[in-house]
């Protein structure tokens, strides 16, 4: 079948182990008290003497994954494909779901060295994502022709959900002995809002935010083994753009949610 447009969706979890203001972005500081090592952190994310922060965005195989997750860590995969058939006798046809395709279910990576670059993007929530190079299993790669760039944040309302769910998740982890003492101290430090510890206030605000990239052109490359399903219809004169959205970032566990899509348009339309 000939298609006019194709949209490939993917979603799942991401981990980004990064320092936060007012710590420099390239440091990895253990805790805000200097209990585990000096100097003490001045930001709001801490490594608790784990492997050093590296700012890389991981969509699978998280490093030193912590307990007390609000959202389970689910590796990012292709979750769906919609396609719009070529117009028939001048009649615009609707998008239709493609229920079976070799791409569906494949693991998705943003690249081994992709990271959030605050300085390059113009400040927090406007980060660029250098070294972004998507792969969909071994079948397909999508390489941005310019660096993806976040456009700021909007509120999703999920901060309320965090304030409700996080204390219960912490209680379960404490009961299992799965929280190191300094992290217990951080998570229980009193703040100005009664019954809500200081750092949970900060974390709930970021959990309730989402940030998306501007659509960026990408070049596709797929292996001969991938030349089936919807990819079999991609020959000449297609243009592709990538969009990414990051949300539900928990500054305690350093994990969040990633959603994205690749949109292909046949250039003759």
Short mmCIF file of C-alpha atoms in Angstrom, two decimals:
data_model
loop_
_atom_site.label_atom_id
_atom_site.label_comp_id
_atom_site.label_asym_id
_atom_site.label_seq_id
_atom_site.Cartn_x
_atom_site.Cartn_y
_atom_site.Cartn_z
CA UNK A 1 0.00 0.00 0.00
CA UNK A 2 1.20 3.52 -0.79
CA UNK A 3 1.20 5.94 2.15
CA UNK A 4 1.00 9.71 2.33
CA UNK A 5 2.20 9.99 5.94
CA UNK A 6 3.58 7.61 8.55
CA UNK A 7 3.94 8.25 12.27
CA UNK A 8 5.98 5.92 14.52
CA UNK A 9 5.37 6.29 18.26
CA UNK A 10 7.63 5.23 21.12
CA UNK A 11 7.49 5.64 24.86
CA UNK A 12 8.87 4.34 28.13
CA UNK A 13 11.19 5.38 30.92
CA UNK A 14 14.44 7.30 30.92
CA UNK A 15 17.17 7.77 33.48
CA UNK A 16 19.37 10.85 33.64
CA UNK A 17 21.88 11.03 36.46
CA UNK A 18 22.67 14.74 36.48
CA UNK A 19 23.72 17.51 38.80
CA UNK A 20 21.32 20.43 39.24
CA UNK A 21 21.55 24.12 40.04
CA UNK A 22 23.39 25.49 41.85
CA UNK A 23 25.94 22.71 41.38
CA UNK A 24 27.86 22.93 38.10
CA UNK A 25 26.37 20.57 35.50
CA UNK A 26 29.51 18.48 35.17
CA UNK A 27 29.94 17.57 38.85
CA UNK A 28 28.79 14.55 40.85
CA UNK A 29 28.30 15.39 44.52
CA UNK A 30 27.22 12.87 47.07
CA UNK A 31 24.77 14.69 49.36
CA UNK A 32 23.79 18.13 50.69
CA UNK A 33 25.44 17.58 54.08
CA UNK A 34 28.87 16.28 53.07
CA UNK A 35 28.16 13.12 55.09
CA UNK A 36 29.48 10.71 52.47
CA UNK A 37 32.17 12.90 50.94
CA UNK A 38 33.08 16.55 50.42
CA UNK A 39 32.32 18.98 48.95
CA UNK A 40 28.64 18.91 49.84
CA UNK A 41 26.10 19.38 47.07
CA UNK A 42 24.37 22.73 46.64
CA UNK A 43 21.83 21.44 44.10
CA UNK A 44 18.87 19.11 44.56
CA UNK A 45 20.09 15.81 43.07
CA UNK A 46 22.65 13.64 44.82
CA UNK A 47 24.73 10.57 43.95
CA UNK A 48 24.92 9.03 47.47
CA UNK A 49 28.39 7.67 46.67
CA UNK A 50 27.11 5.78 43.65
CA UNK A 51 28.84 5.75 40.25
CA UNK A 52 29.62 9.27 39.10
CA UNK A 53 26.90 11.34 37.43
CA UNK A 54 27.34 11.55 33.64
CA UNK A 55 24.14 13.32 32.43
CA UNK A 56 23.53 10.59 29.83
CA UNK A 57 19.92 9.85 28.95
CA UNK A 58 19.35 6.11 29.22
CA UNK A 59 16.20 4.50 27.89
CA UNK A 60 17.19 1.02 29.13
CA UNK A 61 19.73 -0.57 31.49
CA UNK A 62 19.65 2.17 34.17
CA UNK A 63 22.75 2.62 36.33
CA UNK A 64 22.35 2.06 40.09
CA UNK A 65 18.55 2.22 39.83
CA UNK A 66 17.13 3.36 43.16
CA UNK A 67 14.23 2.19 45.25
CA UNK A 68 11.04 4.19 45.97
CA UNK A 69 10.11 4.65 42.31
CA UNK A 70 6.77 6.32 41.71
CA UNK A 71 6.75 4.86 38.18
CA UNK A 72 8.30 1.47 37.46
CA UNK A 73 11.25 1.67 35.09
CA UNK A 74 9.99 0.34 31.74
CA UNK A 75 12.50 0.41 28.85
CA UNK A 76 11.47 2.61 25.95
CA UNK A 77 10.05 0.75 22.94
CA UNK A 78 8.08 1.38 19.75
CA UNK A 79 4.47 1.32 20.91
CA UNK A 80 2.50 2.05 17.74
CA UNK A 81 2.39 3.09 14.13
CA UNK A 82 -0.25 5.15 12.33
CA UNK A 83 -0.28 5.60 8.57
CA UNK A 84 -2.34 7.70 6.19
CA UNK A 85 -2.96 5.96 2.88
CA UNK A 86 -2.44 7.85 -0.35
CA UNK A 87 -5.52 9.83 -1.36
CA UNK A 88 -7.98 7.86 -3.46
CA UNK A 89 -9.58 9.74 -6.39
CA UNK A 90 -8.77 13.02 -4.66
CA UNK A 91 -10.42 11.99 -1.38
CA UNK A 92 -8.32 12.58 1.75
CA UNK A 93 -8.16 9.37 3.78
CA UNK A 94 -7.80 9.20 7.58
CA UNK A 95 -4.83 7.79 9.45
CA UNK A 96 -5.17 4.14 10.35
CA UNK A 97 -3.41 2.09 12.98
CA UNK A 98 -0.91 -0.53 11.85
CA UNK A 99 -1.41 -3.33 14.39
CA UNK A 100 1.42 -5.62 13.24
CA UNK A 101 4.83 -4.46 12.05
CA UNK A 102 8.49 -5.50 12.62
CA UNK A 103 9.13 -2.14 14.32
CA UNK A 104 6.51 -2.53 17.04
CA UNK A 105 8.04 -3.54 20.34
CA UNK A 106 11.63 -2.80 19.31
CA UNK A 107 13.85 -1.12 21.94
CA UNK A 108 14.50 2.57 21.32
CA UNK A 109 17.73 4.35 22.28
CA UNK A 110 18.56 8.06 21.92
CA UNK A 111 22.22 7.12 21.53
CA UNK A 112 24.99 6.05 23.94
CA UNK A 113 26.27 9.58 24.60
CA UNK A 114 23.17 11.79 24.40
CA UNK A 115 22.73 14.17 27.33
CA UNK A 116 20.99 17.35 28.47
CA UNK A 117 23.18 20.40 27.72
CA UNK A 118 21.90 23.40 29.67
CA UNK A 119 24.72 25.75 28.66
CA UNK A 120 24.34 24.92 24.97
CA UNK A 121 20.59 25.35 25.02
CA UNK A 122 20.21 28.61 26.90
CA UNK A 123 19.35 27.55 30.44
CA UNK A 124 17.29 25.06 32.43
CA UNK A 125 14.26 23.66 30.55
CA UNK A 126 15.79 24.88 27.27
CA UNK A 127 18.51 22.24 27.08
CA UNK A 128 19.91 20.92 23.84
CA UNK A 129 20.43 17.18 23.38
CA UNK A 130 23.88 16.76 21.79
CA UNK A 131 24.89 13.35 20.41
CA UNK A 132 21.27 12.36 19.84
CA UNK A 133 21.14 9.44 17.40
CA UNK A 134 18.06 7.24 17.63
CA UNK A 135 18.10 3.52 17.04
CA UNK A 136 15.12 1.20 16.82
CA UNK A 137 16.58 -2.20 17.61
CA UNK A 138 18.92 -3.08 14.75
CA UNK A 139 16.39 -2.26 12.02
CA UNK A 140 16.30 1.52 11.89
CA UNK A 141 18.32 4.59 12.85
CA UNK A 142 17.15 8.19 12.82
CA UNK A 143 19.91 10.81 12.95
CA UNK A 144 18.89 14.44 13.61
CA UNK A 145 20.34 16.89 11.11
CA UNK A 146 20.35 19.57 13.82
CA UNK A 147 20.59 19.19 17.59
CA UNK A 148 17.19 18.67 19.30
CA UNK A 149 16.31 21.59 21.56
CA UNK A 150 13.79 21.73 24.42
CA UNK A 151 11.38 24.66 24.34
CA UNK A 152 10.59 25.12 28.03
CA UNK A 153 8.20 23.44 30.44
CA UNK A 154 4.48 23.23 31.02
CA UNK A 155 2.61 21.89 34.04
CA UNK A 156 0.88 18.52 33.74
CA UNK A 157 -0.66 18.51 37.22
CA UNK A 158 1.23 15.33 38.14
CA UNK A 159 2.90 17.06 41.09
CA UNK A 160 -0.17 16.27 43.19
CA UNK A 161 0.12 12.61 42.23
CA UNK A 162 3.77 12.65 43.33
CA UNK A 163 2.95 14.16 46.70
CA UNK A 164 0.42 11.39 47.27
CA UNK A 165 2.40 8.40 45.98
CA UNK A 166 6.01 9.19 46.87
CA UNK A 167 5.74 8.96 50.68
CA UNK A 168 4.15 5.52 50.37
CA UNK A 169 6.91 4.36 47.99
CA UNK A 170 9.53 5.62 50.43
CA UNK A 171 7.84 3.78 53.31
CA UNK A 172 7.95 0.49 51.37
CA UNK A 173 11.64 1.01 50.54
CA UNK A 174 12.45 1.87 54.16
CA UNK A 175 10.70 -1.27 55.39
CA UNK A 176 12.82 -3.31 52.98
CA UNK A 177 16.05 -1.60 54.11
CA UNK A 178 16.55 -0.32 50.55
CA UNK A 179 17.41 3.32 51.35
CA UNK A 180 20.87 4.40 52.51
CA UNK A 181 20.89 6.50 55.73
CA UNK A 182 21.95 9.76 54.05
CA UNK A 183 19.14 9.43 51.51
CA UNK A 184 16.71 8.86 54.39
CA UNK A 185 17.97 12.13 55.88
CA UNK A 186 17.41 13.98 52.59
CA UNK A 187 13.93 12.56 52.07
CA UNK A 188 12.82 13.45 55.59
CA UNK A 189 14.32 16.94 55.95
CA UNK A 190 11.61 19.35 57.06
CA UNK A 191 10.42 22.08 54.71
CA UNK A 192 8.13 25.11 54.95
CA UNK A 193 5.02 23.11 54.00
CA UNK A 194 3.75 20.98 56.91
CA UNK A 195 3.89 17.20 56.40
CA UNK A 196 5.81 17.51 53.12
CA UNK A 197 9.60 17.23 53.43
CA UNK A 198 11.74 19.94 51.84
CA UNK A 199 13.15 17.99 48.91
CA UNK A 200 9.85 16.28 48.10
CA UNK A 201 8.42 19.75 47.47
CA UNK A 202 11.11 20.39 44.88
CA UNK A 203 10.81 16.94 43.36
CA UNK A 204 7.03 17.14 43.04
CA UNK A 205 7.33 20.36 41.04
CA UNK A 206 9.64 18.77 38.50
CA UNK A 207 7.57 15.58 38.41
CA UNK A 208 4.59 17.71 37.38
CA UNK A 209 6.45 19.36 34.49
CA UNK A 210 6.98 18.29 30.90
CA UNK A 211 9.29 19.63 28.22
CA UNK A 212 9.25 18.95 24.50
CA UNK A 213 11.71 19.50 21.69
CA UNK A 214 11.03 21.49 18.59
CA UNK A 215 10.42 19.11 15.66
CA UNK A 216 13.81 18.39 14.11
CA UNK A 217 14.54 16.88 10.68
CA UNK A 218 16.18 13.45 10.71
CA UNK A 219 17.76 11.18 8.17
CA UNK A 220 16.69 7.53 8.21
CA UNK A 221 18.76 4.47 7.56
CA UNK A 222 17.38 0.96 7.81
CA UNK A 223 18.92 -2.43 7.31
CA UNK A 224 17.75 -4.78 4.54
CA UNK A 225 16.13 -6.86 7.26
CA UNK A 226 14.05 -3.82 8.15
CA UNK A 227 12.72 -3.33 4.62
CA UNK A 228 9.35 -4.80 5.41
CA UNK A 229 6.14 -3.61 7.00
CA UNK A 230 5.65 0.15 6.68
CA UNK A 231 9.34 0.61 5.86
CA UNK A 232 8.80 -1.26 2.61
CA UNK A 233 6.75 1.72 1.40
CA UNK A 234 9.55 4.22 2.06
CA UNK A 235 11.47 4.64 -1.17
CA UNK A 236 12.17 8.15 -2.46
CA UNK A 237 10.98 11.65 -1.62
CA UNK A 238 10.18 11.20 2.06
CA UNK A 239 10.99 13.76 4.75
CA UNK A 240 11.10 12.85 8.43
CA UNK A 241 10.92 14.85 11.65
CA UNK A 242 11.45 13.82 15.26
CA UNK A 243 9.65 15.04 18.37
CA UNK A 244 10.55 14.17 21.98
CA UNK A 245 8.75 14.88 25.27
CA UNK A 246 10.24 14.35 28.73
CA UNK A 247 8.03 14.32 31.82
CA UNK A 248 7.51 12.85 35.31
CA UNK A 249 11.17 13.33 36.28
CA UNK A 250 11.78 12.33 39.90
CA UNK A 251 14.82 14.13 41.28
CA UNK A 252 15.16 11.44 43.95
CA UNK A 253 15.35 8.41 41.64
CA UNK A 254 16.66 10.37 38.60
CA UNK A 255 14.11 8.71 36.32
CA UNK A 256 11.24 9.97 34.21
CA UNK A 257 9.03 9.30 31.22
CA UNK A 258 9.94 9.70 27.55
CA UNK A 259 7.47 9.92 24.67
CA UNK A 260 8.39 10.54 21.06
CA UNK A 261 7.39 10.16 17.47
CA UNK A 262 8.88 10.06 14.01
CA UNK A 263 6.67 11.66 11.36
CA UNK A 264 7.28 10.84 7.72
CA UNK A 265 5.65 12.77 4.87
CA UNK A 266 5.83 11.76 1.22
CA UNK A 267 7.20 14.84 -0.50
CA UNK A 268 4.88 14.62 -3.51
CA UNK A 269 1.94 15.57 -1.30
#
